Short mmCIF file of C-alpha atoms in Angstrom, two decimals:
data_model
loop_
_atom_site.label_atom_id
_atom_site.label_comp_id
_atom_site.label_asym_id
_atom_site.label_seq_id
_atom_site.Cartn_x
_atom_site.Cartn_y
_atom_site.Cartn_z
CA UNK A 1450 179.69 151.11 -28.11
CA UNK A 1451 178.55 147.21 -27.42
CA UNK A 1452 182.44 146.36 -28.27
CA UNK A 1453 183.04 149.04 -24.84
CA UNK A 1454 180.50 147.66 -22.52
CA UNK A 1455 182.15 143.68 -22.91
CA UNK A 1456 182.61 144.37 -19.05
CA UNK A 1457 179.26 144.53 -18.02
CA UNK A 1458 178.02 140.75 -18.05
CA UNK A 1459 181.25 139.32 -15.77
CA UNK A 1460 180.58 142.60 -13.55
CA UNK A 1461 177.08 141.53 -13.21
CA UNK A 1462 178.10 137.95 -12.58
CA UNK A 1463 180.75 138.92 -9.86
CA UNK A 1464 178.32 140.62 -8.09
CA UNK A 1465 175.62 137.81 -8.06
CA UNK A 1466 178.60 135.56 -6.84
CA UNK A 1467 179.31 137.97 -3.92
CA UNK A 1468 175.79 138.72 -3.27
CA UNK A 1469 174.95 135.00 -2.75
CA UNK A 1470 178.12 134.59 -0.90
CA UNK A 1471 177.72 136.84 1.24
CA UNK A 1472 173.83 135.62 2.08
CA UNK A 1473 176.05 131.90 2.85
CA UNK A 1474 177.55 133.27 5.20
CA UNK A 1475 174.93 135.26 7.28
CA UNK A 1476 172.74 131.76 6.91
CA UNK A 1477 175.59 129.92 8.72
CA UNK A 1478 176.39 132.32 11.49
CA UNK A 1479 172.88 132.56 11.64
CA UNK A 1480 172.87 128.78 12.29
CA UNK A 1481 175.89 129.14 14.76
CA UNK A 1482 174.57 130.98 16.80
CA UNK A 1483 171.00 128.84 17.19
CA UNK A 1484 173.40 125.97 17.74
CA UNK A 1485 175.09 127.62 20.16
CA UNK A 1486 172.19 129.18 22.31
CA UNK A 1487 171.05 125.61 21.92
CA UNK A 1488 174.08 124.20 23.66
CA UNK A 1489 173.69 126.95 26.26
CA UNK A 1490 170.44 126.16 27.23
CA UNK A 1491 171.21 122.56 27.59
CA UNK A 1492 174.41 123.21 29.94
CA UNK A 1493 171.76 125.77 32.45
CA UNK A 1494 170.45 122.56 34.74
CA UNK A 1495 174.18 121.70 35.18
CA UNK A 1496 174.98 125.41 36.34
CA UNK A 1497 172.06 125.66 38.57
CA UNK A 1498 173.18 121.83 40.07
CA UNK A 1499 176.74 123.22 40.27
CA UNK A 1500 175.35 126.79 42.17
CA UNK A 1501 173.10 124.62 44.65
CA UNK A 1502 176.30 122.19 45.01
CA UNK A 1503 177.91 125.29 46.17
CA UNK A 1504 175.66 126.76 48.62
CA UNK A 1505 175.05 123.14 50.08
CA UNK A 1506 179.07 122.60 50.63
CA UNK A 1507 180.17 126.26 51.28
CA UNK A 1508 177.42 125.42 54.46
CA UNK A 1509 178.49 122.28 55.53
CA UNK A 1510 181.96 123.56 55.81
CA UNK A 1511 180.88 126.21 57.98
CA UNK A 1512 179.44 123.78 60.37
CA UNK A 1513 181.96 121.65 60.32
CA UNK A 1514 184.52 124.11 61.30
CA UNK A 1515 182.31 124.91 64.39
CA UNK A 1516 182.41 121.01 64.56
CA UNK A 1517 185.81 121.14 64.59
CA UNK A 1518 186.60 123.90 67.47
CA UNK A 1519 183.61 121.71 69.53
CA UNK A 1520 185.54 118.62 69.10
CA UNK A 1521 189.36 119.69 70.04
CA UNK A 1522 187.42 121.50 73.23
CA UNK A 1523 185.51 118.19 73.56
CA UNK A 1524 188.47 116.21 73.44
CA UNK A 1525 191.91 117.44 72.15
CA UNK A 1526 193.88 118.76 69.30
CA UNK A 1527 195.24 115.13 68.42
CA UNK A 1528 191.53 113.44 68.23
CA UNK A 1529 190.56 116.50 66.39
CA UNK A 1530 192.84 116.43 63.88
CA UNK A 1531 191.43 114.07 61.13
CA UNK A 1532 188.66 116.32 61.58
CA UNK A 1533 190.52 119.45 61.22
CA UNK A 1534 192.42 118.23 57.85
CA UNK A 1535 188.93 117.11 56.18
CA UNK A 1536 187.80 120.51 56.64
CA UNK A 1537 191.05 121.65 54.84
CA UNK A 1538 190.55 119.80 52.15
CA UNK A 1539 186.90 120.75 51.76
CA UNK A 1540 188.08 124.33 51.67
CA UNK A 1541 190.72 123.88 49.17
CA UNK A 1542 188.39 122.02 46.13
CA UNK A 1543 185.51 125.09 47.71
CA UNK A 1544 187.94 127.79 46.58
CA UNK A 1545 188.46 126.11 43.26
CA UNK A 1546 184.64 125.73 42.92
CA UNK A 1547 183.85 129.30 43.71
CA UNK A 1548 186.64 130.54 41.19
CA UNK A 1549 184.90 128.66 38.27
CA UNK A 1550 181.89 129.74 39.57
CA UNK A 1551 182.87 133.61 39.43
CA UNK A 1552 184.00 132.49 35.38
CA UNK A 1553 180.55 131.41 34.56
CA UNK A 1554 178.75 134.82 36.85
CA UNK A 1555 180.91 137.51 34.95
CA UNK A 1556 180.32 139.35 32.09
CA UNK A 1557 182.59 137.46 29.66
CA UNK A 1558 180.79 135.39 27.37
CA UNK A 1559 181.69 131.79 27.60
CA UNK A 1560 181.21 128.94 24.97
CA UNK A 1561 178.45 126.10 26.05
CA UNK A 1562 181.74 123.76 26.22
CA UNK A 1563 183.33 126.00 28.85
CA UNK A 1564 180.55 126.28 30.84
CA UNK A 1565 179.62 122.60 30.32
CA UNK A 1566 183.25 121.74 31.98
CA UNK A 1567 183.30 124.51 34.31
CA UNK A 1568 180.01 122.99 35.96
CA UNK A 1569 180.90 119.57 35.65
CA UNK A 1570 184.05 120.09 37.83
CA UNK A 1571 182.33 122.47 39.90
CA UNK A 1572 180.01 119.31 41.16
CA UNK A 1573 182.70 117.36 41.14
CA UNK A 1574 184.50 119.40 43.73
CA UNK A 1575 181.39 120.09 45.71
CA UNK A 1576 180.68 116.03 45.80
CA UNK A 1577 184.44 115.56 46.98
CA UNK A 1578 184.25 118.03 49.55
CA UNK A 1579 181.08 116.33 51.09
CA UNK A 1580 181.39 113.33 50.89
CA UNK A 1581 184.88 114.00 52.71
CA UNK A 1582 182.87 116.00 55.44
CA UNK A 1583 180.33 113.34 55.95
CA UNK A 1584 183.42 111.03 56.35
CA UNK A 1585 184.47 113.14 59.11
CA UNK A 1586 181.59 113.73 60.59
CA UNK A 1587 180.58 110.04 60.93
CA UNK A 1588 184.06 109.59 62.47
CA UNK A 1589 183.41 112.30 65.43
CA UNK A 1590 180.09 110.62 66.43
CA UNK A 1591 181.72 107.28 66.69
CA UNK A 1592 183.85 108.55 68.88
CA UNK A 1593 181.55 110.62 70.66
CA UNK A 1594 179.05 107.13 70.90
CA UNK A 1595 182.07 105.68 72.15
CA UNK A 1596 183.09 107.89 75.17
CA UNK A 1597 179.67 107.71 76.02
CA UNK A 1598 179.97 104.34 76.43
CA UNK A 1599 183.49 104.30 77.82
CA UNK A 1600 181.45 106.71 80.76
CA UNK A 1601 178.81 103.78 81.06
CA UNK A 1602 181.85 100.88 81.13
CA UNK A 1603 184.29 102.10 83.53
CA UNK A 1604 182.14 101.01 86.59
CA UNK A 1605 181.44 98.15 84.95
CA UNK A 1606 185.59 97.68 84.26
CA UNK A 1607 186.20 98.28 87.69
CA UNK A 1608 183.63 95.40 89.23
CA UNK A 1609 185.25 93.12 86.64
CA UNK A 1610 188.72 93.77 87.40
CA UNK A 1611 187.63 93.38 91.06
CA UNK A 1612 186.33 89.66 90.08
CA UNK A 1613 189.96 89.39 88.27
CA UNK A 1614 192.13 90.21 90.96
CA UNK A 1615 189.76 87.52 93.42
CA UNK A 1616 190.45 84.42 90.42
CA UNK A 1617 194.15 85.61 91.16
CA UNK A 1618 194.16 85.17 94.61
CA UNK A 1619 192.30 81.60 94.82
CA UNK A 1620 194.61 80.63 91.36
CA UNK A 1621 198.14 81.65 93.70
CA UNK A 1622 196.45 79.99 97.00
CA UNK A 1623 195.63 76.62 94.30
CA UNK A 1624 199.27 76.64 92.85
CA UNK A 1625 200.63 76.85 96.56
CA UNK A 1626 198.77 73.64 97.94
CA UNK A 1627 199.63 72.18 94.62
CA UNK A 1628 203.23 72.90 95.09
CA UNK A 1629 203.15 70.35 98.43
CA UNK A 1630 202.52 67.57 96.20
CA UNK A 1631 204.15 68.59 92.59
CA UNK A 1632 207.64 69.10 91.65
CA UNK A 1633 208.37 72.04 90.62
CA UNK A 1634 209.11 71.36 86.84
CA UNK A 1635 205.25 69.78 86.98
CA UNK A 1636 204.36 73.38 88.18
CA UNK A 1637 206.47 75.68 85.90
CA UNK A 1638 204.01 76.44 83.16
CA UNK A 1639 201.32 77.33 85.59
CA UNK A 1640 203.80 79.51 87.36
CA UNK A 1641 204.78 81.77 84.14
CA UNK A 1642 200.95 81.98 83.62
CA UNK A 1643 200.51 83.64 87.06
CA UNK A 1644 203.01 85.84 86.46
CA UNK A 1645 201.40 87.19 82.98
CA UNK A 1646 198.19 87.61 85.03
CA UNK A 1647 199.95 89.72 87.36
CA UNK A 1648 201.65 91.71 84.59
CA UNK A 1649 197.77 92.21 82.50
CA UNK A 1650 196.35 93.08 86.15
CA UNK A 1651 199.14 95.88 87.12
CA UNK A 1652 198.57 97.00 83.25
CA UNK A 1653 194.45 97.27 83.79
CA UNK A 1654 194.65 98.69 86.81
CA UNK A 1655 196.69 101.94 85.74
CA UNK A 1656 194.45 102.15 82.78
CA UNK A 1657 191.57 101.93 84.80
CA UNK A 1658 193.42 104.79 86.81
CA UNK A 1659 193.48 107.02 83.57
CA UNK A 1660 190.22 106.12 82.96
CA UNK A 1661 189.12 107.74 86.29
CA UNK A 1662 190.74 110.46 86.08
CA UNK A 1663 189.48 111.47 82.48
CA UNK A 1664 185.96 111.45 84.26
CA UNK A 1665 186.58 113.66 87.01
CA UNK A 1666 188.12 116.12 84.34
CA UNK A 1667 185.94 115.70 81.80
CA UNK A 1668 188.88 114.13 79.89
CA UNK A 1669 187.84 111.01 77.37
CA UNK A 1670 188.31 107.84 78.41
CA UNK A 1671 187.46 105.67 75.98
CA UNK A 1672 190.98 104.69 74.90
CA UNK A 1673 191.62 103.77 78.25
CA UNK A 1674 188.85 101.92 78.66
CA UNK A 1675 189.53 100.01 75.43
CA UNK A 1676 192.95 99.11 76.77
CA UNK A 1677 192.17 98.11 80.64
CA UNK A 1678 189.67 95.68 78.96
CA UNK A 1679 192.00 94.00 76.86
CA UNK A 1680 194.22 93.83 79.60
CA UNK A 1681 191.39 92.25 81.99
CA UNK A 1682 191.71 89.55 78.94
CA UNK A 1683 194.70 88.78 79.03
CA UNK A 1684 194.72 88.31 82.35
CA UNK A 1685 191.51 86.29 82.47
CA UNK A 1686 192.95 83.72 79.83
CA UNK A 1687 196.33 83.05 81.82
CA UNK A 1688 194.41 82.87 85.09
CA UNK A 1689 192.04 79.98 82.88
CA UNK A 1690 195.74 78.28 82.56
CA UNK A 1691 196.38 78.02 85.84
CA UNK A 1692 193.18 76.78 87.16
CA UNK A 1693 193.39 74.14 84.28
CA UNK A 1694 196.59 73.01 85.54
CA UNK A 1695 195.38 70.74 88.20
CA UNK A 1696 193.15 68.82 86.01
CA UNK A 1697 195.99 68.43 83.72
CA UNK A 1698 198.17 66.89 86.12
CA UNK A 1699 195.72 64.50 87.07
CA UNK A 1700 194.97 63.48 83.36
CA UNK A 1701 198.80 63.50 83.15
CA UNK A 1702 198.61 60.91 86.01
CA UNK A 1703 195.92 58.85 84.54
CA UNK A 1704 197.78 58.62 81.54
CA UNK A 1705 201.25 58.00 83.38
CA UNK A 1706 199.36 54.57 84.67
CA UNK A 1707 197.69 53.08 81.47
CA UNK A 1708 200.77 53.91 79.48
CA UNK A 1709 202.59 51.83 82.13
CA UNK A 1710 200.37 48.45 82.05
CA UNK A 1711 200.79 48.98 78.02
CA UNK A 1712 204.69 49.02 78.43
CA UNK A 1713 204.61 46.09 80.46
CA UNK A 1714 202.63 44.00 78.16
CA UNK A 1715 204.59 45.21 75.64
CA UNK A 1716 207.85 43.80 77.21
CA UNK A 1717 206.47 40.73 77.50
CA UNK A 1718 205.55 40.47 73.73
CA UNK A 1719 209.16 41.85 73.30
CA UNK A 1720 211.12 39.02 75.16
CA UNK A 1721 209.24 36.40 72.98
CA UNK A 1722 210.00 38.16 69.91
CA UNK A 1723 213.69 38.29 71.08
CA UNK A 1724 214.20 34.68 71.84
CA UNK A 1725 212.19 33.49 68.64
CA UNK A 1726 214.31 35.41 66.47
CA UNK A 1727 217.71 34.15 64.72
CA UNK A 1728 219.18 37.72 63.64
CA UNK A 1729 221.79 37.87 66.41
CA UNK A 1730 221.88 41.78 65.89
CA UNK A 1731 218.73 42.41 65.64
CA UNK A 1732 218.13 40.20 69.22
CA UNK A 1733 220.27 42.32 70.95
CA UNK A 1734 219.44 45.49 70.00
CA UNK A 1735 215.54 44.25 70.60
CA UNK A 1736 217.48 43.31 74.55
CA UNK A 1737 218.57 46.70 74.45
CA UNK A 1738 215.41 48.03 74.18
CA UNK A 1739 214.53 45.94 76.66
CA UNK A 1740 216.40 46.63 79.48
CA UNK A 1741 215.83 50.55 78.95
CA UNK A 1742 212.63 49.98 78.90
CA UNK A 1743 212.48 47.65 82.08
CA UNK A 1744 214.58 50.38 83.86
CA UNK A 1745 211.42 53.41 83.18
CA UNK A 1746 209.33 51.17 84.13
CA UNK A 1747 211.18 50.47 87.68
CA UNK A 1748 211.83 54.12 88.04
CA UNK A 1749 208.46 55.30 87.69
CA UNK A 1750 208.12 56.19 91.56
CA UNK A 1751 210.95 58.83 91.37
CA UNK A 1752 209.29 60.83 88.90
CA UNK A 1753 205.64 60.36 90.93
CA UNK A 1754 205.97 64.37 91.65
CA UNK A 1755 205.87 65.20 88.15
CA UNK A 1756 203.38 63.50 86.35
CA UNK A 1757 204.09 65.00 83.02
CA UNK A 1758 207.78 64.30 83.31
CA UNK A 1759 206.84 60.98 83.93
CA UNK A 1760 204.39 60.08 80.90
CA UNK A 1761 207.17 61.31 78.62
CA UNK A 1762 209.66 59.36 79.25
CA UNK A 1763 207.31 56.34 79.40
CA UNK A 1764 206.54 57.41 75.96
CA UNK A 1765 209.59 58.11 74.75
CA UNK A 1766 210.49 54.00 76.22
CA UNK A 1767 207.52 52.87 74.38
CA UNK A 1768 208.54 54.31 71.14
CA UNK A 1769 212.24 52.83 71.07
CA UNK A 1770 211.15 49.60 72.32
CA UNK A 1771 208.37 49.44 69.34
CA UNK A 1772 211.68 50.60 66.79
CA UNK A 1773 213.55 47.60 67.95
CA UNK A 1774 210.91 45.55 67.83
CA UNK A 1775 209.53 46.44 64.47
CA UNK A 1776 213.34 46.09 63.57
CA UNK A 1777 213.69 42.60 64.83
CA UNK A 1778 210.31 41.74 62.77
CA UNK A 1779 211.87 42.72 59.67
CA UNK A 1780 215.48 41.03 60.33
CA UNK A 1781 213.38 37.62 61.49
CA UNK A 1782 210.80 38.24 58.31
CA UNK A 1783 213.94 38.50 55.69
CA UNK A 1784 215.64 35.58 57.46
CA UNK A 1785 212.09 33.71 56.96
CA UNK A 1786 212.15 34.62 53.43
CA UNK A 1787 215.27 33.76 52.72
CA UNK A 1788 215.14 30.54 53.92
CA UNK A 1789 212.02 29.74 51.81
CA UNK A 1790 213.97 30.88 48.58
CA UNK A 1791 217.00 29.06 49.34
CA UNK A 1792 215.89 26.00 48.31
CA UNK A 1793 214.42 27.06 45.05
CA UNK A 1794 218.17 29.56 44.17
CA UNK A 1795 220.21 26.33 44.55
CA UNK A 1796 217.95 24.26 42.32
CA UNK A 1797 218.66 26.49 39.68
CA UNK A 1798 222.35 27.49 40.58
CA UNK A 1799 222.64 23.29 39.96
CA UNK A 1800 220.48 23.04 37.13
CA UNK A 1801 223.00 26.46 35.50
CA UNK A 1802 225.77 24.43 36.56
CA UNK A 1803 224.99 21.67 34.60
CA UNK A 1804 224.31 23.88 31.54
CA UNK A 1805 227.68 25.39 31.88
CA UNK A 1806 229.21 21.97 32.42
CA UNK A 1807 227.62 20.37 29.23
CA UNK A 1808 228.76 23.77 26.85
CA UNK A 1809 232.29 23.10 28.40
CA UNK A 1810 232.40 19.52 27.54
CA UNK A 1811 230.76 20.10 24.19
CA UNK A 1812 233.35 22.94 23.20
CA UNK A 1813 236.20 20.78 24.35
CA UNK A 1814 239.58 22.78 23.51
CA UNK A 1815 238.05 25.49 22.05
CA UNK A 1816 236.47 26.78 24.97
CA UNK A 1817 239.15 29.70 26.82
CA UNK A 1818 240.09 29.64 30.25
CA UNK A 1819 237.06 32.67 31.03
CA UNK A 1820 234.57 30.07 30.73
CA UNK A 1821 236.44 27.41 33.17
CA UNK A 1822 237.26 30.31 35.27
CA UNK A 1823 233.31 31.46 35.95
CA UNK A 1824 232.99 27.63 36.27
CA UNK A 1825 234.81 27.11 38.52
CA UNK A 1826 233.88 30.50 40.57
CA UNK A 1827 229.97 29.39 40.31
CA UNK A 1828 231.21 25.89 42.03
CA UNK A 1829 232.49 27.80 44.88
CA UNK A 1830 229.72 30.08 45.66
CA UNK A 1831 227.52 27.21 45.69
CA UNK A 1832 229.37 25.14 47.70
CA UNK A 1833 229.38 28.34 50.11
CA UNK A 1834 225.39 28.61 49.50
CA UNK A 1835 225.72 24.78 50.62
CA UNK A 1836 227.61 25.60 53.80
CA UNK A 1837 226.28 28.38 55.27
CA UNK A 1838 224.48 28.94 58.27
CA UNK A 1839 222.66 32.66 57.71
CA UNK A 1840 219.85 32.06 55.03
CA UNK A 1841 220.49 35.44 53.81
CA UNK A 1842 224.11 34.70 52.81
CA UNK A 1843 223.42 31.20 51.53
CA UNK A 1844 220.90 32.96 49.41
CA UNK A 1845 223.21 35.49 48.31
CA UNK A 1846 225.81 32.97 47.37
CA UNK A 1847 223.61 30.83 45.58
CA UNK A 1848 222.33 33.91 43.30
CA UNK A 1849 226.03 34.60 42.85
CA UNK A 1850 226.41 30.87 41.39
CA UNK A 1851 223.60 30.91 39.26
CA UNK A 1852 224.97 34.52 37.93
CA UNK A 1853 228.78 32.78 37.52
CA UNK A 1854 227.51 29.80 35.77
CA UNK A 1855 225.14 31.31 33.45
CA UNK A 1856 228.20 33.69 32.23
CA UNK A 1857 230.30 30.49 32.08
CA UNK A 1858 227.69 29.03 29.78
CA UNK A 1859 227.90 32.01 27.04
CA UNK A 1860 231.05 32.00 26.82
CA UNK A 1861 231.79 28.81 26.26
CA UNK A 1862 229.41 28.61 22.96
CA UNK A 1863 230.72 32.09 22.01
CA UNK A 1864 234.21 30.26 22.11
CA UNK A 1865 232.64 27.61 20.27
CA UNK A 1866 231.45 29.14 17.73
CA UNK A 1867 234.41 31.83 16.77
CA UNK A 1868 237.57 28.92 16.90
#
């Protein structure tokens, strides 16, 4: 009978094993499920931040749509209509707030993870859509603050445009007595600026126009405002131009007058420099400058009318007179140089000579005829060095010579030495 029962010890084994796993896994659902209600409990502040987020932003989009219909009555549909897309937007990320909202309220049960996210992007949305409101609504009292002071600047606009158009009057009446005395190329950039005033004043004043007529309907005004102001600048700033132009012309005049007494003293220096100089080309492109020069000066009554006209061509004088001058520096200051080095070149063109003489002689027959040919070419350049009159040549001619004889002398001990 104990050989029939073998079965009994694994049976009672198998059932231990299942007993204790089964107790395993009741401990870890157990577990779970603390961990869980854990997680759920630590997720609640979130929801009730993420319900509170929702009450605060499902009201401020309320009052901003009665913003909204207040503004577009206050002013019109196209100032309104930032306003109007904010609120748009604040209603689209509401909807999706009050959807995840309805996922956490219903009976379903949720994991702590969903819920975590659910809330986390429900604050998210309710953030966005406020902050975006706030935007909005910071943009409407601007522009409310700055009607109301459009209503308090258009008197104020219309005394200053007054002041405007009186500075226009006196600048035309100024230009007009200045015209008696002043060509009119002295008076041509004064004349465009009175012109722009007139164009900023015509633009002001039909601003200014709007802007009255926005008040008596209740209409705003502040762009208008905005505008005829800028326009009031402009026109102030050319009207500046033309009331400068007087002074300008008499500083013009002024300078006209020194530059003159310069330009004479500086033909004076100029003629000395001319006949002191011994560069032939350099003299008479210096007595060019000269006589142009000369002729300004003579001709400065027929540009007395325009004294701007005037000064510039006196500069323009002075400049190519101080060209030919500084020209006729540099020719007389190379000839000066080249006469000092003159004598020193043709010392040593004569002392290579001799050199190339004695390696000659000493070679005798062997030396070739390339030798006696740079020989004899280094004789004639410093015979020319010798002979002529421009320092500059001679010096050129004596280099040459000291350059012919020195070949001379190499290759006449090269010949030398190889025959």
């Amino acid at each position: 009978m104990a050989d029939g029962l073998w079965w009994v010890p694994s049976l009672v084994v198998a059932g231990v094993a299942i007993a204790a796993f089964a107790v395993a896994v009741l401990g870890f659902r157990r577990l779970g499920s603390r961990r869980e209600q854990s997680a759920l409990a630590a997720a609640r502040p979130a929801e009730v931040q993420a319900k509170s987020l929702i009450v605060h932003a499902d009201t401020a989009v309320r009052e901003a749509l009665a913003e909204v219909a207040f503004a577009e009555a206050q002013f019109d549909e196209a100032t309104a209509r930032s306003a109007r897309l904010a609120v748009d937007d604040a209603q689209r990320w509401l909807r999706e707030a009050f959807l995840l909202q309805q996922r956490l309220d219903d009976a379903e049960p949720d994991t702590a993870a969903e819920r975590r996210t659910w809330s986390a992007r429900i604050i998210e949305l309710c953030g966005q859509a406020l902050r975006t409101l706030d935007r909005s609504d910071a943009e409407l009292t601007a522009r409310r603050r700055a009607e109301h002071g459009a209503f308090a600047e258009e008197p104020a606009l219309r005394s200053r445009a007054r002041d405007v158009a009186i500075r226009r009057r006196e600048a035309a009446a100024s230009l007009e007595r200045l015209a008696r005395r002043f060509a009119a190329s002295a008076l041509g950039g004064a004349q465009e600026s009175l012109a722009r005033a007139d164009v900023a004043l015509a633009a002001a004043d039909e601003r200014l126009a709007d802007a009255a007529s926005g008040l008596a309907r209740a209409h705003p005004v502040a762009e208008a405002t905005v505008a005829a102001a800028e326009s009031l600048d402009r026109a102030a700033r050319a009207l500046a131009e033309v009331e400068g132009v007087e002074a300008e012309l008499a500083a013009a005049a002024t300078d006209e007058a020194e530059l003159a007494d310069l330009l004479a003293a500086d033909v004076a220096a100029a003629r000395v420099e001319r006949d002191a100089t011994d560069d032939a080309e350099a003299a008479a492109a210096l007595a060019a400058a000269i006589a142009e020069t000369t002729e300004a000066l003579g001709r400065r009554g027929e540009r007395a009318s325009d004294p701007f006209a005037a000064r510039d061509r006196l500069r323009v004088a002075r400049d190519r007179l101080d060209a030919a001058r500084a020209a006729t520096r540099a020719a007389q200051s190379r000839l000066d140089g080249a006469r000092g080095a003159l004598g020193g070149a043709l010392a040593i063109a004569e002392s290579q000579l001799r050199a190339a003489n004695a390696a000659i002689a000493h070679g005798g027959r062997r030396v070739g005829a390339d030798a006696r040919t740079r020989l004899a070419e280094a004789e004639r350049q410093l015979l020319i060095a010798r002979q002529e009159p421009d320092p500059v040549a001679a010096l050129d001619a004596a280099r040459r010579a000291t350059s012919r004889a020195s070949d001379a002398e190499a290759l006449a001990a090269y010949d030398a030495m190889t025959r």
